[in-house]
mmCIF file of N, CA and C and ligand atoms in Angstrom:
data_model
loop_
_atom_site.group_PDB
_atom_site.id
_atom_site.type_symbol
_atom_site.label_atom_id
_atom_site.label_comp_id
_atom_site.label_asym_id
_atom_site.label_seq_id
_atom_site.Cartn_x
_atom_site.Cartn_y
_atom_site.Cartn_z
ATOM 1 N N UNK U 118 0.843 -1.202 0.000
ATOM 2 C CA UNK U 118 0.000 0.000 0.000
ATOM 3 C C UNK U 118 0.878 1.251 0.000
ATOM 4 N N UNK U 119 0.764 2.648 -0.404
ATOM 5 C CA UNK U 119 0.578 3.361 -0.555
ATOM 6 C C UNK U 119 0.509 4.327 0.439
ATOM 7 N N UNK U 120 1.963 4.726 0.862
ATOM 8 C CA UNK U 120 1.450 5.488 2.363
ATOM 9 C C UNK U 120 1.877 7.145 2.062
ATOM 10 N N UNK U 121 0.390 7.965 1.849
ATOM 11 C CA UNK U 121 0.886 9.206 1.624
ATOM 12 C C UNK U 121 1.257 10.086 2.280
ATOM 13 N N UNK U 122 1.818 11.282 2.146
ATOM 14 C CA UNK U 122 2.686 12.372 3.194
ATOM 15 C C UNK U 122 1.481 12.195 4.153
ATOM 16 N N UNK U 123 0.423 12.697 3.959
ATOM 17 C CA UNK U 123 -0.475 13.058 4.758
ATOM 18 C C UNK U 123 -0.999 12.088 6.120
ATOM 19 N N UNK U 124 -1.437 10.787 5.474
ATOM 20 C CA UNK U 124 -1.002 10.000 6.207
ATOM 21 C C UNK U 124 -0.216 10.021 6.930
ATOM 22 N N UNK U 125 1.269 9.994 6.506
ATOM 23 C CA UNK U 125 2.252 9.758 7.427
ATOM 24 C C UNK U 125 2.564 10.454 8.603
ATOM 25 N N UNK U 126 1.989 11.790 8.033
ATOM 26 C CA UNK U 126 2.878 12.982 8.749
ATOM 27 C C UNK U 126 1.238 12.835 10.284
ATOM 28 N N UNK U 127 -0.297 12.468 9.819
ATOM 29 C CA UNK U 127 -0.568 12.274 10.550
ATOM 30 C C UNK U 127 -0.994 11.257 11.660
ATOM 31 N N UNK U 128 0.323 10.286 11.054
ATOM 32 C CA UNK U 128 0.483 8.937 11.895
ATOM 33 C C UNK U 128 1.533 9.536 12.935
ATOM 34 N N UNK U 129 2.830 10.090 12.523
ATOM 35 C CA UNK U 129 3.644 10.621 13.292
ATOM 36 C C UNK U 129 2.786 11.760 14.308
ATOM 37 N N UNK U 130 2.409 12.506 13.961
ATOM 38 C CA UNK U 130 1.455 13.380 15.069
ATOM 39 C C UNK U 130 0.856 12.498 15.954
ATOM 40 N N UNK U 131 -0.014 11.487 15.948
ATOM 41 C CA UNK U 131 -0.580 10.823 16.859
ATOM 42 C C UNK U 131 -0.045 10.008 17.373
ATOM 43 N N UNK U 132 1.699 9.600 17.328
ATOM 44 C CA UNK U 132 2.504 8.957 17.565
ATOM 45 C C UNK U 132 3.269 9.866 19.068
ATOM 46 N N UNK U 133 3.518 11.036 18.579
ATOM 47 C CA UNK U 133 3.762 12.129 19.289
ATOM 48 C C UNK U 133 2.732 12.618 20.267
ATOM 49 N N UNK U 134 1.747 12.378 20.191
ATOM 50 C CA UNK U 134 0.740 13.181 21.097
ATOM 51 C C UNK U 134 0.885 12.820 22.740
ATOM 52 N N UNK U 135 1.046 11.610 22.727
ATOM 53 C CA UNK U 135 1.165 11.080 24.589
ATOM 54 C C UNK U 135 2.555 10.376 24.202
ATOM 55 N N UNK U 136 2.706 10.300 25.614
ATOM 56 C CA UNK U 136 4.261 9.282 26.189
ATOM 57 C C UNK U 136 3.507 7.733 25.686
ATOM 58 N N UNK U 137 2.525 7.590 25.774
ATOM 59 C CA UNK U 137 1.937 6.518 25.588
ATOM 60 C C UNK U 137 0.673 6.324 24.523
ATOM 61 N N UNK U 138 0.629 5.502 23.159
ATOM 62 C CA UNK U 138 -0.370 5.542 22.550
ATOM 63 C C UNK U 138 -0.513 4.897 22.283
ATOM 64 N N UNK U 139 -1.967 4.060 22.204
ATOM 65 C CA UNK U 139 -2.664 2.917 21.708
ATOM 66 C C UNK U 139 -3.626 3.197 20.451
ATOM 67 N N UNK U 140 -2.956 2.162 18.795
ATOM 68 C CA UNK U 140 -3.987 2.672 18.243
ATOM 69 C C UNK U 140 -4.676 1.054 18.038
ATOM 70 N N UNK U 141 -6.239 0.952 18.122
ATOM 71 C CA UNK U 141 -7.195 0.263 18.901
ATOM 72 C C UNK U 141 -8.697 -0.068 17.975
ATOM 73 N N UNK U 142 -9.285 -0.871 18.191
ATOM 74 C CA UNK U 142 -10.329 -0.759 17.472
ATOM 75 C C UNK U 142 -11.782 -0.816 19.075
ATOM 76 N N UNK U 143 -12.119 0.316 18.505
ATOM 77 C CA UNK U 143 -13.306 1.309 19.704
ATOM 78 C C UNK U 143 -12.040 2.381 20.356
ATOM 79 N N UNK U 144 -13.208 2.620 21.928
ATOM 80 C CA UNK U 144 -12.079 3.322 22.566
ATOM 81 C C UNK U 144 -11.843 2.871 23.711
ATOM 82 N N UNK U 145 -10.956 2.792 24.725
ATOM 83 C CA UNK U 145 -11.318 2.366 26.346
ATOM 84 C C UNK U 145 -11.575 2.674 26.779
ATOM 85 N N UNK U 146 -13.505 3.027 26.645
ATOM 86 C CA UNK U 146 -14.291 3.128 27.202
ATOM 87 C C UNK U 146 -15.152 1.759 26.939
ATOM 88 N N UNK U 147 -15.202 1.796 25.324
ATOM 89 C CA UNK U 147 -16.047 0.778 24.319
ATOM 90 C C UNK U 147 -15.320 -0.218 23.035
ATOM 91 N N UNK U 148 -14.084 -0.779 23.792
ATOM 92 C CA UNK U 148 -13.197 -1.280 22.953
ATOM 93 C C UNK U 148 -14.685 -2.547 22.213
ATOM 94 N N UNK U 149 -14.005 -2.837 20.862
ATOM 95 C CA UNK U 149 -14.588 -3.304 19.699
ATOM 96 C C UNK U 149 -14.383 -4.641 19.515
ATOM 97 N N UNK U 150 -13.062 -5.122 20.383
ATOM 98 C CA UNK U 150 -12.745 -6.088 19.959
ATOM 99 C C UNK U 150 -11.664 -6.580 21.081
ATOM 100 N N UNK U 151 -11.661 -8.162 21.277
ATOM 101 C CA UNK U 151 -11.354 -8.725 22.674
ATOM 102 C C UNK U 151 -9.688 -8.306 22.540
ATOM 103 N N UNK U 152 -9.078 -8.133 21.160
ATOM 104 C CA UNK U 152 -7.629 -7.969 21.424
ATOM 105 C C UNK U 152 -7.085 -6.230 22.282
ATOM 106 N N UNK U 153 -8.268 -5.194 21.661
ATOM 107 C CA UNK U 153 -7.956 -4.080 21.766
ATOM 108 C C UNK U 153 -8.284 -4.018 23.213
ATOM 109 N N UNK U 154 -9.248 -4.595 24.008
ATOM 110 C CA UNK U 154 -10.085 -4.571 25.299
ATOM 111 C C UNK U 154 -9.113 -5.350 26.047
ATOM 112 N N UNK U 155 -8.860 -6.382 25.386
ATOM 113 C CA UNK U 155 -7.188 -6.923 26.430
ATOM 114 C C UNK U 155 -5.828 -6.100 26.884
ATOM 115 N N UNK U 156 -5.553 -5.127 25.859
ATOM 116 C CA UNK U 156 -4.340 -4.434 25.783
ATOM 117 C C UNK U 156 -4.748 -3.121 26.471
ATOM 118 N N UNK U 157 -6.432 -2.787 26.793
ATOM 119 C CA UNK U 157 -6.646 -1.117 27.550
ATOM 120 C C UNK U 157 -6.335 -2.138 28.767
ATOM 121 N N UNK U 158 -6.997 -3.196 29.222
ATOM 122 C CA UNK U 158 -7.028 -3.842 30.616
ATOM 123 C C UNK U 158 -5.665 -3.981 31.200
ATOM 124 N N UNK U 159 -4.533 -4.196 30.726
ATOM 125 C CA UNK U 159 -3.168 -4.734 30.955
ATOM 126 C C UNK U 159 -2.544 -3.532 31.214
ATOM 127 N N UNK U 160 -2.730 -2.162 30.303
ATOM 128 C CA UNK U 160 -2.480 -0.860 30.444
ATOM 129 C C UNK U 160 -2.469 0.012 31.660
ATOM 130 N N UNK U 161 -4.339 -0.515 32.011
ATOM 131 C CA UNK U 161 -5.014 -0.139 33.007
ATOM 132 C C UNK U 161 -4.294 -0.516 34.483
ATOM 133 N N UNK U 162 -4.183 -2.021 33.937
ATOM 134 C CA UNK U 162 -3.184 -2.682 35.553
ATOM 135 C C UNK U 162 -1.782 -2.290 35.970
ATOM 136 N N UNK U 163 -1.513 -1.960 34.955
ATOM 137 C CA UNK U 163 0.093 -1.086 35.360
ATOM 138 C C UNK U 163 0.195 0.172 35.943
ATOM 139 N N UNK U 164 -1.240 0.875 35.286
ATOM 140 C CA UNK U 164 -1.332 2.160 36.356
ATOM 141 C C UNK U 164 -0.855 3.501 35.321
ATOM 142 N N UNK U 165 -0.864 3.036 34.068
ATOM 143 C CA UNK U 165 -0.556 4.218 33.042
ATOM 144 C C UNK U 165 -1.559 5.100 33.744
ATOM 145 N N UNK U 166 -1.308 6.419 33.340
ATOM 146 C CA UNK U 166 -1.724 7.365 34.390
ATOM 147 C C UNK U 166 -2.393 8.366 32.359
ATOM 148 N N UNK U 167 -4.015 8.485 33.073
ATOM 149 C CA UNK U 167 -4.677 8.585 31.373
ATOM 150 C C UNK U 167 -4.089 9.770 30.994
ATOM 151 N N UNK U 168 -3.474 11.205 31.664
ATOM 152 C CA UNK U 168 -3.065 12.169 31.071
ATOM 153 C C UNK U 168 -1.922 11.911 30.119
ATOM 154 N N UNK U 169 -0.964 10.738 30.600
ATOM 155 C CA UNK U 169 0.086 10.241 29.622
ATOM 156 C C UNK U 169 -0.699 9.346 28.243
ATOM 157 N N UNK U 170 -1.348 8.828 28.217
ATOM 158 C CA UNK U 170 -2.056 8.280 27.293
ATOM 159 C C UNK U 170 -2.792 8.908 26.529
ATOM 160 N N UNK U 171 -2.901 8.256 25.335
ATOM 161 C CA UNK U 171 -3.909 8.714 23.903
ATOM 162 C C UNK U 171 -4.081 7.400 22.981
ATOM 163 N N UNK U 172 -5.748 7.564 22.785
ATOM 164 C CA UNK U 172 -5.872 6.255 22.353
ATOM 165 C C UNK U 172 -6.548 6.804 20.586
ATOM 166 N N UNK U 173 -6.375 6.013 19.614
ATOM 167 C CA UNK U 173 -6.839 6.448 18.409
ATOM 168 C C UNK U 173 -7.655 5.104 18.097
ATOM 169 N N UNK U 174 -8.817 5.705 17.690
ATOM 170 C CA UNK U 174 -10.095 4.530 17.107
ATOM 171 C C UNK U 174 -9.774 4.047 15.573
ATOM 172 N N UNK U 175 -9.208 3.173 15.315
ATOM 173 C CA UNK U 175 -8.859 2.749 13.881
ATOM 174 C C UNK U 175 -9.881 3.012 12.759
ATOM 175 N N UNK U 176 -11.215 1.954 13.507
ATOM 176 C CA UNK U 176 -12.591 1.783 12.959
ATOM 177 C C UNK U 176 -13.069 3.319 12.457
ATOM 178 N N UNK U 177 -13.163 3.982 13.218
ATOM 179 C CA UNK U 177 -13.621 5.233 12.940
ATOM 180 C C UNK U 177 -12.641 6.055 11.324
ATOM 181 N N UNK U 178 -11.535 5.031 11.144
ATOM 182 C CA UNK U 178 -10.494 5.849 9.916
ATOM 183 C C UNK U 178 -9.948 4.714 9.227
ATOM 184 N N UNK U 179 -10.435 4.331 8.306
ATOM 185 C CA UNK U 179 -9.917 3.074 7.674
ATOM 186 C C UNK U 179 -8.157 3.796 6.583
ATOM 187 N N UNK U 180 -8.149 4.825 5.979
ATOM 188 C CA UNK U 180 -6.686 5.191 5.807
ATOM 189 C C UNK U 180 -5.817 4.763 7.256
ATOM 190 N N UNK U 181 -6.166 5.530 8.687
ATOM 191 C CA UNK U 181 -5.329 4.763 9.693
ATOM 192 C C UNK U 181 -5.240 3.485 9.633
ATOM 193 N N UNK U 182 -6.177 2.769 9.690
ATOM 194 C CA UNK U 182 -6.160 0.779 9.930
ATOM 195 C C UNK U 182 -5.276 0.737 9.153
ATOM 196 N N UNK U 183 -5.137 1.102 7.905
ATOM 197 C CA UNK U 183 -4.640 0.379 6.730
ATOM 198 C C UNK U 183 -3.354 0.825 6.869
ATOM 199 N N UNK U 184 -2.705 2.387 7.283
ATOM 200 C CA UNK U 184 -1.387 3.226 7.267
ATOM 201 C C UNK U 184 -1.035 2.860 8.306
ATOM 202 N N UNK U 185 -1.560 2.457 9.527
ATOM 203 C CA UNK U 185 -0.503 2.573 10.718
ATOM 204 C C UNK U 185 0.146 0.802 10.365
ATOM 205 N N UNK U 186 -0.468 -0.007 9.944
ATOM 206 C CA UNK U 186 0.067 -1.661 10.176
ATOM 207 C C UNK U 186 1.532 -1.156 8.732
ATOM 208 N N UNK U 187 1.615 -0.658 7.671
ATOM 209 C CA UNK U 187 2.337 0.243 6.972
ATOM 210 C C UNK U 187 3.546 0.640 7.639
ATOM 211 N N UNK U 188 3.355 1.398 8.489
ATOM 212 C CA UNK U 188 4.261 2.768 9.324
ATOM 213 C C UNK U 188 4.782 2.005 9.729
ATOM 214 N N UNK U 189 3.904 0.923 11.056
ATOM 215 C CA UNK U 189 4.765 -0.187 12.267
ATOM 216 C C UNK U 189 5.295 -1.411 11.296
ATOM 217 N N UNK U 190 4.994 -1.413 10.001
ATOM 218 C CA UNK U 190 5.169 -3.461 9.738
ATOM 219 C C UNK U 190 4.647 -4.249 10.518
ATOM 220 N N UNK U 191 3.666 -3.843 10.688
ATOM 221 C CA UNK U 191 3.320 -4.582 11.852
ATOM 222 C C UNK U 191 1.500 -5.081 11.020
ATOM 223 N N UNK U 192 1.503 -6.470 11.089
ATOM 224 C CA UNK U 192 0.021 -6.653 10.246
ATOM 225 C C UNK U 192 -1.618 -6.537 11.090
ATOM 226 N N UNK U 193 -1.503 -5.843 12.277
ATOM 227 C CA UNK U 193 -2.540 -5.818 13.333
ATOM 228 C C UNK U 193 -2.978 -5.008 14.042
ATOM 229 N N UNK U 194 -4.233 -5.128 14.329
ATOM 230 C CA UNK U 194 -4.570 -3.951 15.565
ATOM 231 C C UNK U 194 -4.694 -4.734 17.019
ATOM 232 N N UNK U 195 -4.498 -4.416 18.260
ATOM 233 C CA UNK U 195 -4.047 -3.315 18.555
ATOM 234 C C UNK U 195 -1.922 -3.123 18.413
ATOM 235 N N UNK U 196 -1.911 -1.748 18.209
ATOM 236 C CA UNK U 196 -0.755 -1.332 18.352
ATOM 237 C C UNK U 196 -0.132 -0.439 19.249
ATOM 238 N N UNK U 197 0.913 -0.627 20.230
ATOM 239 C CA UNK U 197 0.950 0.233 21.078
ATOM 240 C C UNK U 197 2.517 1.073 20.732
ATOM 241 N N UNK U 198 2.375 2.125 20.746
ATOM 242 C CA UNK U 198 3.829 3.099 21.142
ATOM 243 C C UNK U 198 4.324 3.549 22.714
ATOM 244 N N UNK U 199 5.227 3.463 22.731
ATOM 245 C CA UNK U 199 5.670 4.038 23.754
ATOM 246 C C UNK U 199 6.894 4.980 23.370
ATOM 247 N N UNK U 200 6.780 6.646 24.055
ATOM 248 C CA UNK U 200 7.884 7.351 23.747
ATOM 249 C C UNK U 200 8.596 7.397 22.116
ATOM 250 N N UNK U 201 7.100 7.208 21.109
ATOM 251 C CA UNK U 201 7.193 7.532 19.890
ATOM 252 C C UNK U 201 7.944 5.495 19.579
ATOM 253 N N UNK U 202 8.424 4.908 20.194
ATOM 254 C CA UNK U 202 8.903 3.625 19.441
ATOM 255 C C UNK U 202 7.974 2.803 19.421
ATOM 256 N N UNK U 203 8.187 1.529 18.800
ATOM 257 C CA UNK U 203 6.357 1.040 18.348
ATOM 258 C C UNK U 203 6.952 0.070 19.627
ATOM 259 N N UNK U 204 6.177 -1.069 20.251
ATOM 260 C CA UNK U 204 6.224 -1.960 20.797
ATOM 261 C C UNK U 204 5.592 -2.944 20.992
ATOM 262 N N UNK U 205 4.780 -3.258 20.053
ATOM 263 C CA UNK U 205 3.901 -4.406 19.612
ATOM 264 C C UNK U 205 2.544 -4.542 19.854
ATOM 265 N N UNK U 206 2.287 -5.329 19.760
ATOM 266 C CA UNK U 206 0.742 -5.665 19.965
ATOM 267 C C UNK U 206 0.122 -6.432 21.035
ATOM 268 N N UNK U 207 -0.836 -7.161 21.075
ATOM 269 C CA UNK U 207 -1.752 -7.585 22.428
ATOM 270 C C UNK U 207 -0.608 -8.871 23.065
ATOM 271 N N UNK U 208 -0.243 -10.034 21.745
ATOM 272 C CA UNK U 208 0.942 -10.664 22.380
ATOM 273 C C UNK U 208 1.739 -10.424 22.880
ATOM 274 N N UNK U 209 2.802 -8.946 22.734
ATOM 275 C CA UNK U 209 3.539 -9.081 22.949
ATOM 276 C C UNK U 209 3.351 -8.158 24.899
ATOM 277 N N UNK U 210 2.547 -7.165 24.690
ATOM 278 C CA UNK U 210 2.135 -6.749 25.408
ATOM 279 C C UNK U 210 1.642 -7.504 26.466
ATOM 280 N N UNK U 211 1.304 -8.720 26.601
ATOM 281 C CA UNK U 211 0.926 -9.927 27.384
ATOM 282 C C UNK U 211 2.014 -10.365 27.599
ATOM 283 N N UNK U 212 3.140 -10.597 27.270
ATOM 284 C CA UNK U 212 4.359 -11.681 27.751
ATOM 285 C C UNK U 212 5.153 -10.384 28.324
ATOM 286 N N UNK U 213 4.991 -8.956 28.178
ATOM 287 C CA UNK U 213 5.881 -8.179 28.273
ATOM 288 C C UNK U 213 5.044 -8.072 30.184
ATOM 289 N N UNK U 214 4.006 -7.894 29.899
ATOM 290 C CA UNK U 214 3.182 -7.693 31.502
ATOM 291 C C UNK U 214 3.805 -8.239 32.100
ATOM 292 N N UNK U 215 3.743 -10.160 32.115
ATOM 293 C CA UNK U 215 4.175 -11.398 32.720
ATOM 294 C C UNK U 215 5.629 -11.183 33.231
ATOM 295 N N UNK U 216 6.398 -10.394 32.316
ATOM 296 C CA UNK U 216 7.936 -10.735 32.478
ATOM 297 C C UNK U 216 7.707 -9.376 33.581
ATOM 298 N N UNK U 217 7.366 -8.796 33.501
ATOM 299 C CA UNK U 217 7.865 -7.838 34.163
ATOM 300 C C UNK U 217 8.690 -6.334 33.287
ATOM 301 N N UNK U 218 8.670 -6.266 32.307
ATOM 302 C CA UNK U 218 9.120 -5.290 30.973
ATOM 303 C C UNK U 218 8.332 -4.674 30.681
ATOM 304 N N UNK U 219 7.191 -4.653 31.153
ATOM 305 C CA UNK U 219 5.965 -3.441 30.624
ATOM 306 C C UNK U 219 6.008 -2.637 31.947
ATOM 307 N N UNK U 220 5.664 -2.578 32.683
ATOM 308 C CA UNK U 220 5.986 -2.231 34.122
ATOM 309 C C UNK U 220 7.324 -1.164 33.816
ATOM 310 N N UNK U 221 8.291 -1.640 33.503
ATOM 311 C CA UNK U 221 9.827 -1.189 33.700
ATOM 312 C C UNK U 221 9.926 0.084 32.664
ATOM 313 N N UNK U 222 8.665 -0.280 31.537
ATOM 314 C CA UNK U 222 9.166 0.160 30.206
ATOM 315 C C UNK U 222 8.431 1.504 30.553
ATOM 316 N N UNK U 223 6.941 1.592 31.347
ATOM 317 C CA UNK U 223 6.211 2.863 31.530
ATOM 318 C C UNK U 223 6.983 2.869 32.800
ATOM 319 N N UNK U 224 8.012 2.582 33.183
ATOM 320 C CA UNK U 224 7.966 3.241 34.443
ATOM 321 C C UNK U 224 9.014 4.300 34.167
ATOM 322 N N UNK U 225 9.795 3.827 33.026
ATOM 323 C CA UNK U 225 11.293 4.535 32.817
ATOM 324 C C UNK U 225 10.478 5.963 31.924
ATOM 325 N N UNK U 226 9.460 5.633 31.515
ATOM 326 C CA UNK U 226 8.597 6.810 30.247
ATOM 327 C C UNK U 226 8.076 7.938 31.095
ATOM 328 N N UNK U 227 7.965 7.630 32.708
ATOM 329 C CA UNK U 227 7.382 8.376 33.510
ATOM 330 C C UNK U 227 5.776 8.507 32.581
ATOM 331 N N UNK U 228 5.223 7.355 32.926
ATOM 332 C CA UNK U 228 3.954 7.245 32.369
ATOM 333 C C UNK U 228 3.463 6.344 33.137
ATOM 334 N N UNK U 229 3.230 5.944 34.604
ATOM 335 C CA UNK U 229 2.370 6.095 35.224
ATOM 336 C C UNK U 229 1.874 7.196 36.583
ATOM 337 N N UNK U 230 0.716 6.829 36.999
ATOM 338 C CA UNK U 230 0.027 7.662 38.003
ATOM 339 C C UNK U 230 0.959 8.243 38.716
ATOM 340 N N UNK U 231 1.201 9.111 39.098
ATOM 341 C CA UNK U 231 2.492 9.383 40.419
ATOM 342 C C UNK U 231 2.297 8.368 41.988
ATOM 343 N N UNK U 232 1.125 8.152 41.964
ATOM 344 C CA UNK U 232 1.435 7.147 43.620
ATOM 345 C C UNK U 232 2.209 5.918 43.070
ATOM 346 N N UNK U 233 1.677 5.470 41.820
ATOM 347 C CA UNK U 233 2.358 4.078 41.415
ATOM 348 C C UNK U 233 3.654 3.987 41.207
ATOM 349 N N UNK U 234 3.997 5.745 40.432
ATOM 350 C CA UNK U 234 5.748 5.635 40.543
ATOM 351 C C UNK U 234 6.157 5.799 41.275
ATOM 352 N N UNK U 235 5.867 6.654 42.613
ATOM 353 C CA UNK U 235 6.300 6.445 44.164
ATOM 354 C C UNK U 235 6.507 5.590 44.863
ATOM 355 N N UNK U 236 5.326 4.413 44.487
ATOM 356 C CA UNK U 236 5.274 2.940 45.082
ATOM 357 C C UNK U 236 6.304 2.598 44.372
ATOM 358 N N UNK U 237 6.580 2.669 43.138
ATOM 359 C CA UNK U 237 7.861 1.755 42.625
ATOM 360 C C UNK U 237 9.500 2.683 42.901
ATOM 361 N N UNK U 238 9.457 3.454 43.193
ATOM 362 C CA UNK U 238 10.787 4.487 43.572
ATOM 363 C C UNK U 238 11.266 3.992 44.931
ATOM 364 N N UNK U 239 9.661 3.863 45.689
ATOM 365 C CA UNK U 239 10.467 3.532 47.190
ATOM 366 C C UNK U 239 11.005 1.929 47.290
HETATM 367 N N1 GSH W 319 -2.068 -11.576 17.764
HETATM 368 C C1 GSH W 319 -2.459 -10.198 17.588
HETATM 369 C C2 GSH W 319 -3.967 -10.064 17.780
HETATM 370 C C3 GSH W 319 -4.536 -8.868 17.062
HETATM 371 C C4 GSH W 319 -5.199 -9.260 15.775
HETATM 372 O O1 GSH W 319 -5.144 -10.432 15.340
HETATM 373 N N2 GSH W 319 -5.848 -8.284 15.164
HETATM 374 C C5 GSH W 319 -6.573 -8.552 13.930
HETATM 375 C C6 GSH W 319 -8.057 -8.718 14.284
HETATM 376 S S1 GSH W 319 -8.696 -7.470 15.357
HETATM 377 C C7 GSH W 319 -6.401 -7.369 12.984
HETATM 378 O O2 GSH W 319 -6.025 -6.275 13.365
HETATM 379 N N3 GSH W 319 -6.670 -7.616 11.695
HETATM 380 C C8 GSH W 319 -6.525 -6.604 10.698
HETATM 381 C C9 GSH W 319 -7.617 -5.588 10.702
HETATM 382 O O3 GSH W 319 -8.667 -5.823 11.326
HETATM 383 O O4 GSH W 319 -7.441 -4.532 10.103
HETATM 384 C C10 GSH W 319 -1.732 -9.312 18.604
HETATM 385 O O5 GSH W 319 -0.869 -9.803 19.322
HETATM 386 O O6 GSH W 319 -2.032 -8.106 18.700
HETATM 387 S S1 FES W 320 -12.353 -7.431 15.457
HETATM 388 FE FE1 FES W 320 -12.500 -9.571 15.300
HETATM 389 S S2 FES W 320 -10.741 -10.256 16.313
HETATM 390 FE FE2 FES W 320 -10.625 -8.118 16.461
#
């Protein structure tokens, strides 16, 4: 496919917008689909703190669905960034929870709640 400036330049903007971005099908409020609703829940348990976060509705922009799997190489939704680098999707985001690397990864982004990074400082 075909990825034009415009596109791009407004994949990079929404890439940029939070320390943390999920792009998702619904929103996490009304995720669409059990992969995107798995990856707000796992998010949620780490304690990302929502002012660091921004979530983009795919469904609602089919140029996004189609440009962001493009941008990342990546063939799926959901997709998560952190600090503008891509970092995978609901799998990987699941083994990253387990290990203990998702935790480490928002904690170093200063992207969770402040009590949670306090709890993890002390
Ligand atoms: N194994 C994937 C699960 C996600 C997935 O399979 N997503 C599919 C179904 S929601 C997808 O995005 N298909 C392309 C599309 O719907 O545009 C992961 O780790 O994120
Ligand atoms: S929308 Fe069917 S698996 Fe995601």
């Amino acid at each position: 496919m075909f990825l034009s400036t415009e596109i791009r330049k407004a994949i990079q903007d929404a890439i940029e917008s939070a320390p943390v971005v999920l792009f998702m099908k619904g929103t996490p409020e009304f995720p669409k689909c059990g992969f995107s609703r798995a990856t707000i829940g796992l998010l949620g348990n780490q304690g990302v703190d929502p002012v660091k976060f921004a979530a983009y509705n795919v469904l609602e922009d089919p140029e996004l669905r189609e440009g962001i799997k493009e941008f990342s190489e990546w063939p799926t939704i959901p997709q998560l960034y952190v600090n503008k680098e891509f970092v995978g999707g609901c799998d990987v985001i699941t083994s990253m929870a387990r290990s203990g690397e998702l935790a480490d990864l928002l904690e170093e982004a200063h992207a969770l709640v402040p009590e949670e990074q306090e709890a993890k400082d002390n």
